[in-house]
Structures are given as C-alpha cells and as structure tokens.
Amino acid sequence: MDLLSACESLAANVLEHDVLDISDMYIAESDTKHWMTVFNLTHAEAIDEITKWRSDHTRSSLSQSAWDTIKESDAASGFTKESYEFSLTRGRIIKQSYATGTDDTGMYLLRIEESLPTIATIQELLNTDKIELVSGIDDEGKSVQFAYMPAQMKRLLINNLALSDTIYFRPSFIRVSIAKKDISDDSRYPTLGIDSTLPQYRAPSASFRFQPLQNEYPVRYFFYGTLADRAVLARVIGVSDADSIRYEPAVLSRALLTSWAGKYRGVVDGGPDDKVQGVVYWVKSREEEEALRIYETAKYEVVRCSVHVGEGMAACMGLTFRLI
C-alpha cells in the first residue's frame, strides 16, 4: 500500500465511526448479536471487540467495490463488511481464543464478584443451584470465592451467556490442575496399598460406611515432603501464623516414596511392610482441603490410608496424596 492509499484508508476509518471518546461510540444491538454469532463471543466480549476495532483507525479495511465483489463468495458468507474485515486480521485469533474444544477435560475457576458474576448469576446461566465453590486468599490477603467447574460446564455457561439478553459480563476463567478426590462411602476405594475389590476388603454389611467419608471434616491428612513444612502449609491454606499449625509425627503404612520424571515426588502403593515417615495434620474444612488439592495438582489423587500417629503410634485411618 502506497502512502496516498494509506492516508485514504486512515481517513475513511476515522470518518466511518467519528467519535471523540470511546464511551460515546454507538453500537447497534444487531451488530453486537452478529459478532456474538460469527465469532462465538459473549455479549460483553462482542461489545469490547467492536469498540476496540472501531477505535483503531489503522485497521485494515476494504473498499466498497472490493466488498461488493467478495460478499457473495463462500468465504464471506454470514459476514457484514465490517465483521469480514475484522475476521481477516483478528477474528480468527479471537474465535480461537474464546472457543473451547469439546475434547477439553480440564477444570476451571471463575471468580465470584459482588457485581458480576455473582453466584446467583452463574446458577441462572447453568440452570442449577449445585455450584461447587472454592475459597482462597488474594494478593491483598482478602477472602475470595471461585466457582469451580469442568470444561463441559464452562462451555454451557459461555453458550448461555451469549444467548442471554439480560446478563452481560466477560467471564475470565482460570484453568486449574487439581488433585482428584473421589472417595467411596460403601467401599474402601481408593485406599493406599490395597486392592479394594478383593473379598477381604469389602464392606461387612450394606449399611456399613467406610471412613473418612468424602465430605468429612475435620479429617486427618498424612503429609510428607514440602507440606510437612509449617511455613509451606501455612502459605497454601492461608494461615498467617505458621507456628499455630500443629503436626503429629506419623508413619504411613503400605507406602513407598518415589519420584516421576525427576520432578514429582510422592507416595505410591507399597507392600505390607513398606512405610513412609511423615506427619499428620487435621484439615479443618473443605476450603483448606481444596487449597491443598490445587497445590498438589492433578498429578496426585486423594486416597484413604492407614497411619500410625503420635508417640504411641496408634493405628487409624486418614487421607493422603498418592502420585498417579
């Protein structure tokens, strides 16, 4: 493009949406819905992208004669002149950024805000009141809450948000890696060092419940390695005074300490005589446990375990993180 053509393009872009302030820019609702459909955006995302596009006077643009030639082609099908211009430069990147593949099996956090998104808003978009919440501490030491959801639920929220005429916000998801916890109440599964399907480990009756339960708190956790350090544990669970953390010396039964890829260190199933030295800490709440599961990442899973605790080393059941 020569200098004269560049100047003409710049002038045309300025005149097309001539506003002194971005806040004064008018965006027709029909334009917003069109961009939502074409680029797989939410209402708020569409407005944001249109605003940035129209305020960029250096954006690439087509002449009207060029658009008249292109608009009937398959490549331009479903586009307006403006959205087609956008698609040539930024559109494909934006669509790829916001779209989530159906093969995504990750877990996501969406921060709960006082304005939007609120818990009620998320429940409305997902048509359920069963939203799993995770609590944490932000950089300023304030308590924050997140909605915790799988990729499938994330896609549903984004799709329903795009279709909503009354709820407008731009969701900012954080992909997280969290240790799996799926404790069966009516079997020993999963328990470190044993095959829970063997007859000798089955429940003695239909009403029998194995402990610890899936949502039982407080609950003993056996720690080894970094989490056996009070300073590390305090930082993970958001305790300001590390000295207030109480450990009990413990020995983990049927466990072997190993490492994987020279990076991940953890316990795996061992034999009847295999033991690992460590400590026991009483996890007081689901919030503390979730912080620990996020710290350990999806390379680990929560399992039941047999531990000998204290000076007398009495045997009891607890939980620990097993390297997968």
Coordinates of N, CA, C and O in Angstrom, one line a residue, residues 46-136:
A46 N -18.4 -9.2 22.7 CA -18.7 -8.6 21.4 C -18.6 -7.1 21.4 O -17.9 -6.5 20.5
I47 N -19.2 -6.5 22.4 CA -19.1 -5.0 22.5 C -17.6 -4.6 22.7 O -17.2 -3.6 22.1
D48 N -16.9 -5.3 23.5 CA -15.5 -4.9 23.7 C -14.7 -5.0 22.4 O -13.9 -4.1 22.1
E49 N -14.9 -6.1 21.6 CA -14.1 -6.2 20.4 C -14.5 -5.2 19.3 O -13.7 -4.7 18.6
I50 N -15.8 -4.9 19.2 CA -16.3 -3.9 18.3 C -15.7 -2.6 18.6 O -15.3 -1.8 17.8
T51 N -15.8 -2.2 19.9 CA -15.2 -0.9 20.4 C -13.8 -0.8 20.0 O -13.3 0.2 19.5
K52 N -13.0 -1.8 20.3 CA -11.6 -1.8 20.0 C -11.3 -1.7 18.5 O -10.4 -1.0 18.1
W53 N -12.1 -2.4 17.8 CA -11.9 -2.4 16.3 C -12.2 -1.1 15.7 O -11.5 -0.5 14.9
R54 N -13.4 -0.5 16.1 CA -13.8 0.8 15.5 C -12.9 1.9 16.0 O -12.8 3.0 15.3
S55 N -12.3 1.8 17.1 CA -11.4 2.9 17.6 C -10.0 2.8 17.1 O -9.2 3.7 17.3
D56 N -9.7 1.7 16.4 CA -8.4 1.5 15.8 C -8.4 2.1 14.4 O -8.9 1.4 13.4
H57 N -8.0 3.3 14.2 CA -8.0 4.0 12.9 C -7.0 3.4 11.9 O -7.1 3.8 10.7
T58 N -6.1 2.6 12.4 CA -5.1 2.0 11.5 C -5.6 0.6 11.0 O -4.8 -0.1 10.3
R59 N -6.8 0.2 11.3 CA -7.3 -1.1 11.0 C -7.3 -1.3 9.4 O -7.5 -0.3 8.7
S60 N -7.2 -2.5 9.0 CA -7.3 -2.8 7.6 C -8.8 -2.7 7.1 O -9.6 -3.3 7.8
S61 N -9.0 -2.1 6.0 CA -10.4 -2.0 5.5 C -10.5 -2.3 4.0 O -9.5 -2.1 3.3
L62 N -11.6 -2.7 3.6 CA -11.9 -3.0 2.2 C -12.6 -1.8 1.6 O -13.4 -1.2 2.2
S63 N -12.4 -1.5 0.3 CA -13.2 -0.5 -0.4 C -14.5 -1.1 -0.6 O -14.7 -2.3 -0.6
Q64 N -15.5 -0.3 -0.8 CA -16.9 -0.8 -1.1 C -17.0 -1.6 -2.3 O -17.7 -2.6 -2.3
S65 N -16.2 -1.2 -3.3 CA -16.2 -2.0 -4.6 C -15.6 -3.4 -4.3 O -16.1 -4.4 -4.9
A66 N -14.6 -3.5 -3.5 CA -14.0 -4.8 -3.2 C -14.9 -5.7 -2.4 O -15.1 -6.9 -2.7
W67 N -15.7 -5.0 -1.5 CA -16.6 -5.8 -0.7 C -17.8 -6.3 -1.6 O -18.3 -7.4 -1.4
D68 N -18.2 -5.5 -2.5 CA -19.3 -5.9 -3.4 C -18.9 -7.1 -4.2 O -19.7 -7.9 -4.6
T69 N -17.6 -7.2 -4.5 CA -17.1 -8.3 -5.3 C -17.0 -9.6 -4.4 O -17.3 -10.7 -4.9
I70 N -16.7 -9.4 -3.2 CA -16.4 -10.5 -2.3 C -17.6 -11.1 -1.6 O -17.7 -12.3 -1.3
K71 N -18.6 -10.2 -1.3 CA -19.6 -10.6 -0.3 C -20.5 -11.7 -0.7 O -21.1 -12.4 0.2
E72 N -20.6 -12.1 -2.0 CA -21.4 -13.2 -2.4 C -20.6 -14.5 -2.4 O -21.2 -15.6 -2.7
S73 N -19.3 -14.4 -2.1 CA -18.5 -15.7 -2.1 C -18.7 -16.5 -0.8 O -19.2 -16.0 0.2
D74 N -18.3 -17.7 -0.9 CA -18.4 -18.6 0.3 C -17.6 -18.1 1.5 O -18.0 -18.2 2.6
A75 N -16.5 -17.5 1.2 CA -15.6 -17.1 2.2 C -16.2 -15.9 3.1 O -15.9 -15.8 4.3
A76 N -17.1 -15.1 2.4 CA -17.7 -14.0 3.1 C -19.1 -14.3 3.6 O -19.8 -13.4 4.2
S77 N -19.5 -15.5 3.4 CA -20.9 -15.9 3.8 C -21.1 -15.7 5.3 O -20.4 -16.2 6.1
G78 N -22.2 -15.0 5.6 CA -22.6 -14.8 7.0 C -21.9 -13.6 7.6 O -22.2 -13.2 8.8
F79 N -21.0 -12.9 6.9 CA -20.4 -11.7 7.4 C -21.0 -10.4 6.9 O -21.6 -10.4 5.8
T80 N -20.8 -9.3 7.6 CA -21.0 -8.0 7.1 C -19.6 -7.5 6.7 O -18.6 -8.2 6.9
K81 N -19.6 -6.4 6.0 CA -18.3 -5.8 5.6 C -17.4 -5.6 6.7 O -16.2 -6.0 6.7
E82 N -17.9 -5.1 7.8 CA -17.1 -4.8 9.0 C -16.6 -6.1 9.6 O -15.4 -6.2 10.0
S83 N -17.5 -7.0 9.9 CA -17.0 -8.3 10.5 C -16.1 -9.1 9.7 O -15.2 -9.8 10.2
Y84 N -16.3 -9.0 8.3 CA -15.3 -9.7 7.4 C -14.0 -9.1 7.5 O -12.9 -9.8 7.6
E85 N -13.9 -7.7 7.5 CA -12.6 -7.1 7.7 C -11.9 -7.5 9.0 O -10.7 -7.7 9.0
F86 N -12.7 -7.5 10.0 CA -12.2 -7.9 11.3 C -11.7 -9.4 11.3 O -10.6 -9.7 11.8
S87 N -12.4 -10.3 10.6 CA -12.0 -11.7 10.6 C -10.7 -11.9 9.8 O -10.0 -12.8 10.1
L88 N -10.4 -11.0 8.9 CA -9.2 -11.1 8.1 C -7.9 -10.9 9.0 O -6.9 -11.4 8.7
T89 N -8.1 -10.1 10.0 CA -6.9 -9.8 10.8 C -7.0 -10.3 12.2 O -6.1 -11.1 12.6
R90 N -8.0 -10.1 12.9 CA -8.1 -10.5 14.3 C -9.1 -11.6 14.6 O -9.1 -12.3 15.6
G91 N -10.1 -11.7 13.7 CA -11.3 -12.6 14.0 C -10.9 -14.0 14.3 O -11.4 -14.6 15.3
R92 N -10.1 -14.6 13.5 CA -9.8 -16.0 13.7 C -9.0 -16.2 15.0 O -9.2 -17.2 15.7
I93 N -8.2 -15.2 15.4 CA -7.5 -15.3 16.7 C -8.4 -15.2 17.8 O -8.4 -16.0 18.8
I94 N -9.4 -14.3 17.7 CA -10.4 -14.1 18.8 C -11.2 -15.3 19.0 O -11.4 -15.8 20.1
K95 N -11.7 -15.9 17.9 CA -12.6 -17.0 17.9 C -11.9 -18.2 18.6 O -12.4 -18.9 19.4
Q96 N -10.6 -18.4 18.2 CA -9.8 -19.5 18.7 C -9.6 -19.3 20.2 O -9.6 -20.2 21.0
S97 N -9.4 -18.0 20.6 CA -9.1 -17.7 22.0 C -10.3 -18.0 22.9 O -10.2 -18.6 24.0
Y98 N -11.5 -17.7 22.4 CA -12.7 -17.8 23.3 C -13.3 -19.2 23.2 O -14.0 -19.7 24.1
A99 N -13.2 -19.9 22.0 CA -13.8 -21.2 21.9 C -13.1 -22.2 22.6 O -11.8 -22.2 22.8
T100 N -13.8 -23.2 23.2 CA -13.2 -24.3 23.9 C -13.5 -25.6 23.2 O -14.6 -25.9 22.9
G101 N -12.5 -26.4 22.9 CA -12.7 -27.7 22.2 C -13.5 -28.6 23.0 O -13.4 -28.7 24.3
T102 N -14.2 -29.5 22.3 CA -15.0 -30.5 23.0 C -14.2 -31.6 23.7 O -14.7 -32.3 24.5
D103 N -12.9 -31.7 23.4 CA -12.1 -32.7 24.0 C -11.4 -32.1 25.2 O -10.6 -32.8 25.8
D104 N -11.7 -30.9 25.6 CA -11.1 -30.3 26.8 C -11.7 -31.0 28.1 O -12.9 -31.0 28.3
T105 N -10.8 -31.6 28.9 CA -11.3 -32.3 30.1 C -10.7 -31.5 31.3 O -10.7 -32.1 32.4
G106 N -10.3 -30.3 31.2 CA -9.7 -29.5 32.3 C -10.8 -29.0 33.2 O -12.0 -29.1 33.0
M107 N -10.3 -28.5 34.4 CA -11.2 -27.9 35.4 C -10.9 -26.4 35.4 O -9.7 -26.0 35.2
Y108 N -11.9 -25.6 35.7 CA -11.8 -24.1 35.6 C -12.3 -23.4 36.9 O -13.3 -23.9 37.5
L109 N -11.7 -22.3 37.2 CA -12.2 -21.4 38.2 C -12.7 -20.1 37.6 O -12.1 -19.6 36.7
L110 N -13.9 -19.6 38.1 CA -14.4 -18.4 37.7 C -14.7 -17.6 39.0 O -15.5 -18.0 39.8
R111 N -14.0 -16.4 39.1 CA -14.1 -15.7 40.3 C -15.5 -15.1 40.5 O -16.0 -14.5 39.6
I112 N -16.0 -15.2 41.8 CA -17.3 -14.6 42.1 C -17.0 -13.2 42.5 O -16.2 -12.9 43.4
E113 N -17.8 -12.3 42.0 CA -17.7 -10.8 42.3 C -19.0 -10.3 43.0 O -20.0 -11.0 42.9
E114 N -18.9 -9.1 43.6 CA -20.1 -8.5 44.2 C -21.0 -8.0 43.1 O -22.2 -8.0 43.3
S115 N -20.5 -7.6 42.0 CA -21.4 -7.2 40.9 C -21.7 -8.3 40.0 O -22.7 -9.0 40.1
L116 N -20.8 -8.6 39.0 CA -21.0 -9.8 38.1 C -19.6 -10.4 37.9 O -18.6 -9.7 37.7
P117 N -19.6 -11.7 37.8 CA -20.7 -12.7 38.0 C -20.9 -13.0 39.5 O -19.9 -13.2 40.2
T118 N -22.1 -13.0 39.9 CA -22.5 -13.4 41.3 C -22.8 -14.9 41.2 O -23.0 -15.5 40.2
I119 N -23.0 -15.5 42.4 CA -23.3 -16.9 42.5 C -24.7 -17.1 41.8 O -24.9 -18.1 41.1
A120 N -25.6 -16.2 42.1 CA -27.0 -16.3 41.5 C -27.0 -16.2 40.0 O -27.7 -17.0 39.3
T121 N -26.1 -15.4 39.5 CA -26.0 -15.3 38.0 C -25.5 -16.6 37.4 O -26.0 -17.0 36.4
I122 N -24.5 -17.1 38.0 CA -23.9 -18.4 37.5 C -25.0 -19.5 37.6 O -25.1 -20.3 36.6
Q123 N -25.7 -19.6 38.7 CA -26.7 -20.6 38.8 C -27.8 -20.4 37.8 O -28.3 -21.4 37.2
E124 N -28.2 -19.1 37.5 CA -29.2 -18.9 36.4 C -28.7 -19.3 35.1 O -29.4 -20.0 34.3
L125 N -27.4 -19.0 34.7 CA -26.9 -19.4 33.4 C -26.8 -20.9 33.2 O -27.0 -21.4 32.1
L126 N -26.5 -21.6 34.3 CA -26.3 -23.0 34.3 C -27.6 -23.8 34.6 O -27.6 -25.0 34.6
N127 N -28.6 -23.1 35.0 CA -29.9 -23.7 35.4 C -29.7 -24.7 36.5 O -30.3 -25.8 36.4
T128 N -28.9 -24.4 37.5 CA -28.7 -25.3 38.6 C -28.3 -24.5 39.8 O -27.6 -23.5 39.7
D129 N -28.6 -25.0 41.0 CA -28.2 -24.4 42.2 C -27.0 -25.2 42.8 O -26.5 -24.8 43.9
K130 N -26.5 -26.2 42.1 CA -25.4 -27.0 42.6 C -24.1 -26.5 42.0 O -23.6 -27.1 41.0
I131 N -23.6 -25.4 42.5 CA -22.4 -24.9 42.0 C -21.3 -25.1 43.1 O -21.5 -24.8 44.2
E132 N -20.2 -25.8 42.6 CA -19.1 -26.0 43.6 C -18.3 -24.8 43.7 O -17.9 -24.2 42.8
L133 N -18.1 -24.4 45.0 CA -17.4 -23.2 45.3 C -16.0 -23.5 45.9 O -15.9 -24.4 46.7
V134 N -15.0 -22.7 45.6 CA -13.7 -22.8 46.1 C -13.3 -21.5 46.7 O -13.5 -20.4 46.1
S135 N -12.8 -21.5 47.9 CA -12.4 -20.3 48.6 C -10.9 -20.1 48.6 O -10.1 -21.1 48.5
G136 N -10.4 -18.9 48.7 CA -9.0 -18.6 48.7 C -8.7 -17.3 49.2 O -9.5 -16.5 49.7

